[in-house]
Coordinates of C-alpha atoms and ligand atoms in Angstrom, one line a residue:
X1 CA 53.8 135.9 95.5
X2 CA 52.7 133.9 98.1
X3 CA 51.2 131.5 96.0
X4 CA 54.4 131.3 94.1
X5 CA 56.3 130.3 97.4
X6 CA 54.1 127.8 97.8
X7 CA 54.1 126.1 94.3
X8 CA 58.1 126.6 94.6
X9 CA 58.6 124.7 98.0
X10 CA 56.0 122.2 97.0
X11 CA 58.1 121.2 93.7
X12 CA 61.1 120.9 95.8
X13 CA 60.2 118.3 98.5
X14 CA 58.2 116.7 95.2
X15 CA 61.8 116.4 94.0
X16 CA 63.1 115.3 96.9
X17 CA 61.2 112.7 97.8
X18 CA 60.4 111.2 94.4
X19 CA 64.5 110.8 94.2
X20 CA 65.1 107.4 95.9
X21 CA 68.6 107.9 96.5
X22 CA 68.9 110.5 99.2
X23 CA 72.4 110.6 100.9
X24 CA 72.5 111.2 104.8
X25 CA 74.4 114.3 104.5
X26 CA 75.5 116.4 101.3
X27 CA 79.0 117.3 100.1
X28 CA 79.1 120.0 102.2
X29 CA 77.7 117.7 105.3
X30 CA 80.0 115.2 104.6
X31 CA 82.8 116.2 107.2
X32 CA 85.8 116.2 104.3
X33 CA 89.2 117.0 105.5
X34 CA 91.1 119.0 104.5
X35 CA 88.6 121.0 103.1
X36 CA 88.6 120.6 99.2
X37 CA 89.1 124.1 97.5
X38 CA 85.4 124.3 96.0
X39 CA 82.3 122.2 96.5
X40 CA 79.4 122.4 94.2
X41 CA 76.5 120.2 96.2
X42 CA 73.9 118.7 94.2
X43 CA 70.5 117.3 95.6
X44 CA 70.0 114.1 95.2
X45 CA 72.6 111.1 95.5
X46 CA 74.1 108.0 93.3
X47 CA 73.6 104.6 95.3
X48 CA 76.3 101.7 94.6
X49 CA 74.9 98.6 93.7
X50 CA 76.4 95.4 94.7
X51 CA 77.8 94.6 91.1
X52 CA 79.9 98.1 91.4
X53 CA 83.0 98.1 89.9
X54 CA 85.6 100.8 89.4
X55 CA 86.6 101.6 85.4
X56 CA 90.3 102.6 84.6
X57 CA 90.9 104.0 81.5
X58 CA 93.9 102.3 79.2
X59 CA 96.4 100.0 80.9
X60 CA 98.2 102.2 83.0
X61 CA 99.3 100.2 85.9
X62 CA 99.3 102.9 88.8
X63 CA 95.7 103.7 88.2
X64 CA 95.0 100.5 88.4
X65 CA 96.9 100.1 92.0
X66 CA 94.5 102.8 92.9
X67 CA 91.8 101.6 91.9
X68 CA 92.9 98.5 93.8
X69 CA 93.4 100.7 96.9
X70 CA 89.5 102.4 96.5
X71 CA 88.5 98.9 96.7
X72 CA 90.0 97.6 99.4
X73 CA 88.4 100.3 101.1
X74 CA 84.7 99.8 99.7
X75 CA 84.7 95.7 100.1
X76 CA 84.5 94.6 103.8
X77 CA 81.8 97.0 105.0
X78 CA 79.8 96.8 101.9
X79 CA 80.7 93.2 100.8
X80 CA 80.6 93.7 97.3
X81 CA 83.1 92.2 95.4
X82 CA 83.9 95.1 93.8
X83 CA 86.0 93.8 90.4
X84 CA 88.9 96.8 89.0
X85 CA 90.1 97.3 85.8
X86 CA 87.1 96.7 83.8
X87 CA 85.5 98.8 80.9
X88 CA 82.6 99.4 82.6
X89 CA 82.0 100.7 86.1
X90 CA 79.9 103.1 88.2
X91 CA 83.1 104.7 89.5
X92 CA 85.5 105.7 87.1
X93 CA 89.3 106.9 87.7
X94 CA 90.3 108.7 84.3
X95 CA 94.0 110.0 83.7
X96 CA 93.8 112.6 81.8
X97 CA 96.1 114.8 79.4
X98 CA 98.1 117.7 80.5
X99 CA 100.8 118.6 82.9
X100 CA 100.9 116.8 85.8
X101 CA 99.2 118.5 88.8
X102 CA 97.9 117.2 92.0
X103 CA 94.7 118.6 91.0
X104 CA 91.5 116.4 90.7
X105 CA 87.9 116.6 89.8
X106 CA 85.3 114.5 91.5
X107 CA 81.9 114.6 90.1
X108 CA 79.2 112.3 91.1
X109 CA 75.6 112.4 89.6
X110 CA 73.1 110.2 89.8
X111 CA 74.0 107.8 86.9
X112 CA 77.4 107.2 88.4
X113 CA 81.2 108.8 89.9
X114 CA 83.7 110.4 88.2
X115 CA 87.2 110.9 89.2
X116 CA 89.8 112.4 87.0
X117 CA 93.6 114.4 87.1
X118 CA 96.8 114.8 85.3
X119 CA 98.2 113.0 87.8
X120 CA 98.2 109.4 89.9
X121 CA 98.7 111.4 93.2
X122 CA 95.5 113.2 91.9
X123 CA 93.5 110.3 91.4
X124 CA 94.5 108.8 94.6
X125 CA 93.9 112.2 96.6
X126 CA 90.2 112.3 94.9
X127 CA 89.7 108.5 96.1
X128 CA 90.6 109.8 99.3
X129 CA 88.0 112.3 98.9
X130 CA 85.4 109.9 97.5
X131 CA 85.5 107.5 100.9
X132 CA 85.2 110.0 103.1
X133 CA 81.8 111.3 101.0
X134 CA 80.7 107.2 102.4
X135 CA 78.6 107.0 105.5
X136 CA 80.9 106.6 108.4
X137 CA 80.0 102.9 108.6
X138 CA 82.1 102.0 105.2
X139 CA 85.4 102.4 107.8
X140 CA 84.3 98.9 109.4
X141 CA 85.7 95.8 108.6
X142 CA 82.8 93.6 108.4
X143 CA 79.8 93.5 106.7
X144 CA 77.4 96.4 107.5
X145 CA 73.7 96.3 105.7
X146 CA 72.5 99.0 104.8
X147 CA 72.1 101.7 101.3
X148 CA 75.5 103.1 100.8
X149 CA 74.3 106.6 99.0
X150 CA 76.9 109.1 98.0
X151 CA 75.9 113.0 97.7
X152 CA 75.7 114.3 94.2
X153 CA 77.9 117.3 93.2
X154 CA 81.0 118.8 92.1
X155 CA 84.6 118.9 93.9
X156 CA 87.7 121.1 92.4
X157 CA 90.6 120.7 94.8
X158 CA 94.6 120.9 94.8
X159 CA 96.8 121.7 97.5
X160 CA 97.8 124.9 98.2
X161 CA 101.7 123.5 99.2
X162 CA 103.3 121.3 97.6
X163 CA 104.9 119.6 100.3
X164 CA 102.5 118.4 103.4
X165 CA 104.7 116.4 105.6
X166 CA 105.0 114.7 109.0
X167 CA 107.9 113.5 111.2
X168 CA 108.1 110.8 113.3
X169 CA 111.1 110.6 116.1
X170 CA 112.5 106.9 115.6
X171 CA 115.6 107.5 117.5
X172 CA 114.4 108.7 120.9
X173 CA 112.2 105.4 121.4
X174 CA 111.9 103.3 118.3
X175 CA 109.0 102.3 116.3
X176 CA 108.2 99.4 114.8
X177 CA 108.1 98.9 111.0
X178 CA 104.1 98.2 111.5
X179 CA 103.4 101.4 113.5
X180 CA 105.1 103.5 111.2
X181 CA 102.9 101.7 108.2
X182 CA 100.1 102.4 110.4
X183 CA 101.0 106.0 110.6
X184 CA 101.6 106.2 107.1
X185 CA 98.0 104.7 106.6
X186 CA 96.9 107.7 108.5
X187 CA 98.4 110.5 106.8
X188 CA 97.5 109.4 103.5
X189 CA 93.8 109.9 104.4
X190 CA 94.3 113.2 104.7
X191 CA 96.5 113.7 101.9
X192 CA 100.2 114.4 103.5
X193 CA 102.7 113.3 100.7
X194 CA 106.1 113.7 102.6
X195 CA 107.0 111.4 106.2
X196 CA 109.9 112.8 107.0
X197 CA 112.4 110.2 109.7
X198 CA 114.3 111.2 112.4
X199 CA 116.8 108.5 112.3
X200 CA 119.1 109.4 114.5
X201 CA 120.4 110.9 117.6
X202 CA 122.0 111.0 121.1
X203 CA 120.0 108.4 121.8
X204 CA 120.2 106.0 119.4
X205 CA 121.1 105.6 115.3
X206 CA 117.8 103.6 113.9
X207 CA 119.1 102.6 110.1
X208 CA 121.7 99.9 109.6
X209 CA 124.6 101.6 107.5
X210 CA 127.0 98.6 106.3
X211 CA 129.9 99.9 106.1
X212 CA 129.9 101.6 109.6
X213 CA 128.0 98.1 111.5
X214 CA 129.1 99.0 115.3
X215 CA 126.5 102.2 114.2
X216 CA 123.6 99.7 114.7
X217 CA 125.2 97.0 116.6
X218 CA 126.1 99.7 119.7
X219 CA 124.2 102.1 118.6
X220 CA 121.3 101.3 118.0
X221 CA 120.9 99.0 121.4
X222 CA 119.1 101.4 123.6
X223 CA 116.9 104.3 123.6
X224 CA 115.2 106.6 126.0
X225 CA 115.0 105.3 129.4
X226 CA 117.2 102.6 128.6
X227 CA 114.8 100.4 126.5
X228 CA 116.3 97.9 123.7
X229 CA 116.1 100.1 121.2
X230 CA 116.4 98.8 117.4
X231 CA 116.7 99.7 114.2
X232 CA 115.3 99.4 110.7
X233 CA 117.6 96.9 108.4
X234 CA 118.4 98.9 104.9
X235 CA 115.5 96.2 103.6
X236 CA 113.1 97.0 106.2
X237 CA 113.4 100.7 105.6
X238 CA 113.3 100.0 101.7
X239 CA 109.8 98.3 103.1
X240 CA 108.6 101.4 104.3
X241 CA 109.6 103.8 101.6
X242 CA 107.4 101.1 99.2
X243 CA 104.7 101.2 101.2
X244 CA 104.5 104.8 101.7
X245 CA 105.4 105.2 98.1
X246 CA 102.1 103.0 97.6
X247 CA 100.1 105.9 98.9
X248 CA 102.1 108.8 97.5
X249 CA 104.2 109.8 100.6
X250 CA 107.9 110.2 100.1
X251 CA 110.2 109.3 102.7
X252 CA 112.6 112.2 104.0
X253 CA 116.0 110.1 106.0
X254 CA 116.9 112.3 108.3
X255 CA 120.8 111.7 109.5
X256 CA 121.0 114.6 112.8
X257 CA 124.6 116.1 112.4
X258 CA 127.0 117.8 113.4
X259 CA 125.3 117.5 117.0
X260 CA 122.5 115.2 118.6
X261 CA 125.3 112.4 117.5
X262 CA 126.0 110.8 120.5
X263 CA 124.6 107.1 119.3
X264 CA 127.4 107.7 116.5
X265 CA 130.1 109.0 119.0
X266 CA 129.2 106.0 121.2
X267 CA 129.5 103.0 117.8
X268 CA 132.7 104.6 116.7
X269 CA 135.2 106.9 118.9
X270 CA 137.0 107.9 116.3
X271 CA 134.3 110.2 115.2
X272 CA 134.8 112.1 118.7
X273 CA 136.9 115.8 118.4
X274 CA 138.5 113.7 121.8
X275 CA 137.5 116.2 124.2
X276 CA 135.8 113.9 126.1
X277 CA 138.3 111.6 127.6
X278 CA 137.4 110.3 131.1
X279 CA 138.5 111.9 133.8
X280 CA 142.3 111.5 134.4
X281 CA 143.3 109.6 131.4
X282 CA 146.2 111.3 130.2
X283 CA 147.1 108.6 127.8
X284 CA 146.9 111.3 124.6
X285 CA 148.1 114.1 126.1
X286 CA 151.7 114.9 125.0
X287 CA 153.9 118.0 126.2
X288 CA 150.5 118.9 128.0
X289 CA 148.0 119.0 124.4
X290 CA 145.9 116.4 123.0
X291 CA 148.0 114.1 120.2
X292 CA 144.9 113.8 117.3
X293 CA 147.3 111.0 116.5
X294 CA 147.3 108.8 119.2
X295 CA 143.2 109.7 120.0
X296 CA 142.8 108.2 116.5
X297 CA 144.7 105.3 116.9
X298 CA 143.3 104.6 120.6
X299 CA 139.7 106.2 120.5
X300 CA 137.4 107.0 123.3
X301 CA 133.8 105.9 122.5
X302 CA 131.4 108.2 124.4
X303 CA 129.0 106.1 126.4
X304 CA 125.6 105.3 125.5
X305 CA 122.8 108.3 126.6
X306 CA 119.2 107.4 127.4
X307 CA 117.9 110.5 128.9
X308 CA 116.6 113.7 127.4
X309 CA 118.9 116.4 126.8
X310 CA 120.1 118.0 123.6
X311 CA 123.0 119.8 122.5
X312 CA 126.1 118.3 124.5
X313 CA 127.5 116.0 121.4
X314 CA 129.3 116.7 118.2
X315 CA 131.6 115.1 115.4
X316 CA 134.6 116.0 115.0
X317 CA 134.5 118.4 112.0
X318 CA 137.8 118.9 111.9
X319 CA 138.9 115.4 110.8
X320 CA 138.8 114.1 107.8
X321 CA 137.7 110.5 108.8
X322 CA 134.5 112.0 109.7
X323 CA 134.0 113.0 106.0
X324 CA 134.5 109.9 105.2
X325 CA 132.1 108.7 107.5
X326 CA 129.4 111.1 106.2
X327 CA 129.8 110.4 102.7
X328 CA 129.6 106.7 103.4
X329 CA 126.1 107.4 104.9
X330 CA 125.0 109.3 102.6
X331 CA 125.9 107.4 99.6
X332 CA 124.4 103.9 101.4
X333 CA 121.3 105.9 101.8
X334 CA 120.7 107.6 98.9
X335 CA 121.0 104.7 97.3
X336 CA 118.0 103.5 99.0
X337 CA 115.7 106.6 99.0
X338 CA 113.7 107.2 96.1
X339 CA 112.8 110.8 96.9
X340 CA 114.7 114.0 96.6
X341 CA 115.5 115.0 100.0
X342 CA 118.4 113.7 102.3
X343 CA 117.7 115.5 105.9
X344 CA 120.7 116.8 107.4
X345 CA 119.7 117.9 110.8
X346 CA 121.7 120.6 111.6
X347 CA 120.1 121.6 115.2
X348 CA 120.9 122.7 118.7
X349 CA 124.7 122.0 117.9
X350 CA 125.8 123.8 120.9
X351 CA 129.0 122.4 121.7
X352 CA 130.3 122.6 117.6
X353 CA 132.0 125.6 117.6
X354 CA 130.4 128.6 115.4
X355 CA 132.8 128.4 111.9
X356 CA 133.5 124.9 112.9
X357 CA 129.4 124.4 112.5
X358 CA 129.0 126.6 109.3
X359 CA 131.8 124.3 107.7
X360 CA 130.2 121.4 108.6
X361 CA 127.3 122.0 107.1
X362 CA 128.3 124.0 103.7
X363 CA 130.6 120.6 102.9
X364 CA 127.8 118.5 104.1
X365 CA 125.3 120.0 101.7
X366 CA 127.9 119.6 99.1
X367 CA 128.2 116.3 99.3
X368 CA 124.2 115.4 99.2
X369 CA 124.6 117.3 96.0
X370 CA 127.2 115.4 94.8
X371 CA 125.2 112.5 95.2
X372 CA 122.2 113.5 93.4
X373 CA 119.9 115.3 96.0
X374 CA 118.9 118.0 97.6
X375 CA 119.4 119.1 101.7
X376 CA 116.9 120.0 104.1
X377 CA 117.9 121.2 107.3
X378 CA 116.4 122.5 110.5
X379 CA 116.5 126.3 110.3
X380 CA 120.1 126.4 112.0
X381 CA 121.2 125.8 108.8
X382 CA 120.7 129.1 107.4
X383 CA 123.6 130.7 109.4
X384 CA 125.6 129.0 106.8
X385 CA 125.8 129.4 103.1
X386 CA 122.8 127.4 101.8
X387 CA 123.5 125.7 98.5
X388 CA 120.9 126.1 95.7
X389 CA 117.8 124.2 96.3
X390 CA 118.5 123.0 99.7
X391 CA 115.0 123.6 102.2
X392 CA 115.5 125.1 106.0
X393 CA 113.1 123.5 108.7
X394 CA 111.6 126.7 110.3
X395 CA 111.0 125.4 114.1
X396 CA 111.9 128.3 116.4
X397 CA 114.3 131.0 114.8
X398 CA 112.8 133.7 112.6
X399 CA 116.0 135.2 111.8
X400 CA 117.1 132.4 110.7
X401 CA 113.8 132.1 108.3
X402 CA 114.9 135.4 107.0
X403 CA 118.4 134.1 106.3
X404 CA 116.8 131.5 104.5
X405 CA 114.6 134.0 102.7
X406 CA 117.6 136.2 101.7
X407 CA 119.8 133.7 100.1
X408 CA 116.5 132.8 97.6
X409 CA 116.3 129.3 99.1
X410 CA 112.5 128.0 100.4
X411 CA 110.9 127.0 104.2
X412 CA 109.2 124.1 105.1
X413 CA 107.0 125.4 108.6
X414 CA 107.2 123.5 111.7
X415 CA 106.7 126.2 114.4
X416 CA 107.0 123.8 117.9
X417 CA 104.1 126.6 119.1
X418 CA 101.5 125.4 116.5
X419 CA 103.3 122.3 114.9
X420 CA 104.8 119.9 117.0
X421 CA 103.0 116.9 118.3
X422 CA 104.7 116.2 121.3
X423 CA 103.5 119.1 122.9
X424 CA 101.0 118.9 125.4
X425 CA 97.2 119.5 125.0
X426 CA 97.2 121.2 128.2
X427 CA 98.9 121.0 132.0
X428 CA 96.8 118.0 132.4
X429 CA 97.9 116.1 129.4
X430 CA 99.9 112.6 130.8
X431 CA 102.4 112.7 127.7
X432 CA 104.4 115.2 125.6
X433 CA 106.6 118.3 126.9
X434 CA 105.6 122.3 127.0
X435 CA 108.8 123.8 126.8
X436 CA 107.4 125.7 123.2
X437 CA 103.8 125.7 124.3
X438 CA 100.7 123.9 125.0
X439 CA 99.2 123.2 121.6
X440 CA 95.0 122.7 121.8
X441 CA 93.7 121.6 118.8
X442 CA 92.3 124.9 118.0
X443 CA 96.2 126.2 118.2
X444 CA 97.3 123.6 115.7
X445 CA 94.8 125.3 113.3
X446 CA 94.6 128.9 113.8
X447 CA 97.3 129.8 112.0
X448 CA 98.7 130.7 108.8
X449 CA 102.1 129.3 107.4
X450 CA 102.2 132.4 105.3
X451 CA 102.1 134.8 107.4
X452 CA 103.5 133.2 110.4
X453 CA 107.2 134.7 110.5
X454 CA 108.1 138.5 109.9
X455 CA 109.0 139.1 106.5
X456 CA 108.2 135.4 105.0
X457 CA 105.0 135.1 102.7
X458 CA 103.7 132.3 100.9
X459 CA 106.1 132.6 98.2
X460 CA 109.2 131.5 100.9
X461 CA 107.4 128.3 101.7
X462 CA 107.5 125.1 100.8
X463 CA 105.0 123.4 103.0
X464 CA 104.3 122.3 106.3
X465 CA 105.4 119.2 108.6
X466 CA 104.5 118.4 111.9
X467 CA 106.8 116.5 113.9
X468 CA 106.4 113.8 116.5
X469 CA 109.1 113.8 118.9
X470 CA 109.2 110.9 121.1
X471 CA 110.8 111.8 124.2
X472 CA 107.5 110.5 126.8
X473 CA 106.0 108.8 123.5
X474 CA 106.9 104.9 123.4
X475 CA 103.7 103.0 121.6
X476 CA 101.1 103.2 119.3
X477 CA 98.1 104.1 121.6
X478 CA 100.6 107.1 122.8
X479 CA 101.6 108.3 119.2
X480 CA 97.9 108.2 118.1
X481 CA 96.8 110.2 121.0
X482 CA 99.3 112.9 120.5
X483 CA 98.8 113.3 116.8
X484 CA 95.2 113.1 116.5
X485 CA 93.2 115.2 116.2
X486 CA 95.7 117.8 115.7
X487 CA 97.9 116.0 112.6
X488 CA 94.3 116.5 110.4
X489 CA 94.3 120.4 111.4
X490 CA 97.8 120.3 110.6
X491 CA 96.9 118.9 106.9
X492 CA 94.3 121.1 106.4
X493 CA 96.9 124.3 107.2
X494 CA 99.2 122.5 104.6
X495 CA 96.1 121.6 101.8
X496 CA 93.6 124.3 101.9
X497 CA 94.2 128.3 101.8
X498 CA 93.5 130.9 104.2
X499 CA 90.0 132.1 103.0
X500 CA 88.8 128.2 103.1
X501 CA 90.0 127.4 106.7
X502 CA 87.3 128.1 109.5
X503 CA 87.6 127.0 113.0
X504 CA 84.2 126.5 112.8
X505 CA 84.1 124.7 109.7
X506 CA 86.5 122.3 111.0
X507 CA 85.5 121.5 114.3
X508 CA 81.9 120.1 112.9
X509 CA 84.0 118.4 110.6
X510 CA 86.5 116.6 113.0
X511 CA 83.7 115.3 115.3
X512 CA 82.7 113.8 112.0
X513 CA 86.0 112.4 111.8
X514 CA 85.9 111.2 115.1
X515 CA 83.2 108.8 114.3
X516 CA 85.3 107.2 112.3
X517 CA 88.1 107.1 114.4
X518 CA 85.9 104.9 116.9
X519 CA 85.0 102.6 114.6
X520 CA 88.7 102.8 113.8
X521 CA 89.8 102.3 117.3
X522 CA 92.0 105.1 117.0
X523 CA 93.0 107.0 120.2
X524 CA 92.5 110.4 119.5
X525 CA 92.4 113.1 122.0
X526 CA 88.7 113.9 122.6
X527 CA 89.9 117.8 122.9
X528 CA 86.7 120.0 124.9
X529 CA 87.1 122.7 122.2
X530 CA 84.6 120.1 120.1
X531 CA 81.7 118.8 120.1
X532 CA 82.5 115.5 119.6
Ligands
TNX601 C1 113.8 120.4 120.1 S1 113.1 121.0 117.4 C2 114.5 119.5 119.3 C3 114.4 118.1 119.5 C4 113.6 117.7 120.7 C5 112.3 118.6 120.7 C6 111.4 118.2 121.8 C7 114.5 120.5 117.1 C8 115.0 120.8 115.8 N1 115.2 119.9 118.1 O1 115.7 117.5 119.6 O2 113.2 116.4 120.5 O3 112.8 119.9 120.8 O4 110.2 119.0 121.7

């Protein structure tokens, strides 16, 4: 027996060592996030060879643009030229037949890599895959010498929700049409296919609309703290739903109403229910009420906000001009997003009167219906009738998750206790607010969307999104310091199951991660709960 151990352990570092390609960590070493579903690790490892090129099969342009984007990715640490499109390669991206699922296979053996789904958004989640399965040095951007060895084995993965998302909070401070690219560049890594945009609110509105200008020419001229503000021209956001598009994220347009409107009520007074005349104008008041007339005819712009509360604005929901005004948002930006979702807020309305809110929002959906696609909402929403297909934003209200449930229509998760970014680390943390929680990154990822809420399962949901508000949050050293580490826990609570998350798992992982991040220059929060 003894013998047999032996002859058995000798055969295996015989094998070892005669195979000259030996990757510095295995599949399950590599540090991949989100965890693929199943990993079959193989000993031994394929080494790329400075005349590597990537092989995509027919003419299908996509796969090529993928291929293009693998590259892009393999050329400036390796320096290899690295041609695409050609019939033969060591790394081949293979569309295969069958109904589209963001499933992929990634197999790599020592004669070569194979990557192959139903779908593009497949092939591009398994090229995602395949660079993090490079030694951490492939994330520089100039030449590094050395073998680049993959780890040979088997991946099986697909998401466990369809819909992995993340917000970013344009309208409190702005952010610039390169940051948001930059964040975009982020989240596909870790294969979130939804950035949902808070466009507007109180504080400013952040997306020209042409036939309502004042909207960006007075609204959109400060922001929190009374900074200059600005806003994304209807090109310039067209710009970033391309370039998300490019690596599979769909852009959500979020338009906050009936409340967090004061931008709006500020660009255009008509939109005001008058309420808010100053002090001692009486100019509208006839035989001691309000003439809606007159107000029309003479409105009373609200005045520009810069600080930090929520709930004291509204539109006037009971005027028909403010219909108008919707629909004329709507219709200018449907016409420029791609995707099925038009966001319609719906939050902390707390000066919209009850039935006034609930009518709002029923004729609201109605009319992103009538133009073709579908609402989401934050959970608030749900005290209404929800029309078929449109999604409720679970951030604080389980009733209102169960209302949701009830009337057969799905959740997308964003508890503020687990999911929201601009919560602080801990009391120490310089940026970010606590009013939900503090959120360390082991918070962000113990926890599971279906089972989160009373009475909701996996069935209810959607997916999961993580929003950024930016309140305290005003450049891109401060965004990447609040969302990372914990947007990557985040994805992996959207992408991988219950039974494949473990804390411990994942924290190995994310020092991994880390790494790269330095190389990167990335400033993520070095959170003591790792060992970085
Ligand atoms: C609540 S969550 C809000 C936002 C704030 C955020 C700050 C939600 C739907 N509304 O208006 O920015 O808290 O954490």
């Amino acid at each position: 027996m003894k013998n047999l151990y032996w002859a058995f352990s000798l055969l295996i570092v015989l094998a070892t060592s005669c195979n000259p390609n030996r990757p510095k960590q295995s599949m399950d070493d590599a540090g991949l996030l989100p965890i693929p579903l199943k990993i079959e690790s193989e000993a031994g490892g394929f080494k790329l060879e400075s005349n590597l090129a990537i092989q995509t099969t027919g003419t299908d342009q996509i796969v090529n643009e993928i291929a293009e984007y693998l590259a892009s990715n393999i050329r400036p640490a390796t320096g290899f030229i690295v041609p695409v499109g050609s019939n033969e390669g060591a790394i081949v991206l293979e569309l295969t037949s069958g109904e589209e699922s963001e499933a992929y296979d990634l197999v790599i053996t020592d004669s070569g890599i194979k990557i192959s789904s139903t779908s593009h958004a497949g092939l591009f989640y398994g090229s995602q895959t395949l660079l993090q399965l490079f030694p951490i040095e492939i994330e520089n951007n100039s030449l590094v010498e050395m073998d680049w060895i993959l780890p040979n084995g088997k991946i099986s993965d697909q998401p466990e929700f369809p819909y992995r998302g993340a917000m970013l909070d344009v309208a409190r401070h702005f952010i610039s049409v390169a940051d948001v690219k930059h964040y975009i560049d982020q989240m596909a890594k870790f294969k979130f296919n939804y950035l949902h945009l808070h466009l507007t609110d109180d504080q400013g509105w952040r997306i020209e609309i042409k036939s309502w200008p004042q909207l960006t020419t007075i609204g959109a001229s400060t922001e929190v703290g009374g900074g200059k503000g600005g806003f994304y021209t209807q090109e310039e956001y067209k710009e970033i739903v391309a370039y998300a598009a490019s690596q599979f994220i769909t852009v959500v347009p979020e338009i906050d109403m009936p409340g967090h409107t004061n931008a709006a009520l500020a660009a255009y007074g008509e939109l005001n229910p008058g309420v808010n005349l100053p002090d001692g104008d009486n100019s509208t008041v006839v035989e001691g009420k309000i003439d809606f007339d007159i107000l029309d005819k003479n409105p009373v712009p609200a005045e520009l906000y810069t600080g930090i509360e929520v709930g004291f604005s509204t539109l006037a929901t009971n005027k028909e001009k403010t219909y108008q005004f919707v629909e004329d948002v709507i219709r200018e930006l449907v016409e420029i997003t791609p995707g099925p979702y038009i966001h319609i807020g719906g939050d902390e309305s707390h000066v919209t009167e009850k039935p006034d809110y609930i009518y709002f929002v029923e004729r609201v959906q109605d009319l992103v219906l009538q133009y073709g696609k579908l609402s989401l909402g934050w959970d608030e929403i749900a005290t209404g009738k929800l029309r078929p297909g449109t999604v409720a934003q679970f951030w604080d209200n389980e009733g209102n998750a169960r209302l949701t449930k009830e009337q057969g229509n799905k959740l997308l998760m964003s508890p503020a206790k687990r999911a929201y970014l601009d919560m602080q680390y801990d009391s120490t943390t310089r940026l970010g607010l606590h009013w939900a929680a503090y959120i360390e990154l082991d918070d962000s990822y113990n926890w599971d969307p279906a089972t989160y809420a009373d009475g909701i399962n996996k069935f209810d949901i959607l997916g999961v999104e993580a929003p950024l508000w930016t309140e305290t949050i005003t450049n891109r050293s401060d965004i990447e310091y609040m969302a990372f580490p914990r947007l990557v826990a985040l994805g992996e609570v959207a992408w991988a199951p219950a039974s494949r998350r473990s804390w411990e798992s994942f924290q190995k992982r994310i020092a991994i991660q880390g790494k790269r991040w330095d190389i990167n220059q990335i400033n993520y929060y070095k959170s003591p709960k790792v060992t970085w």
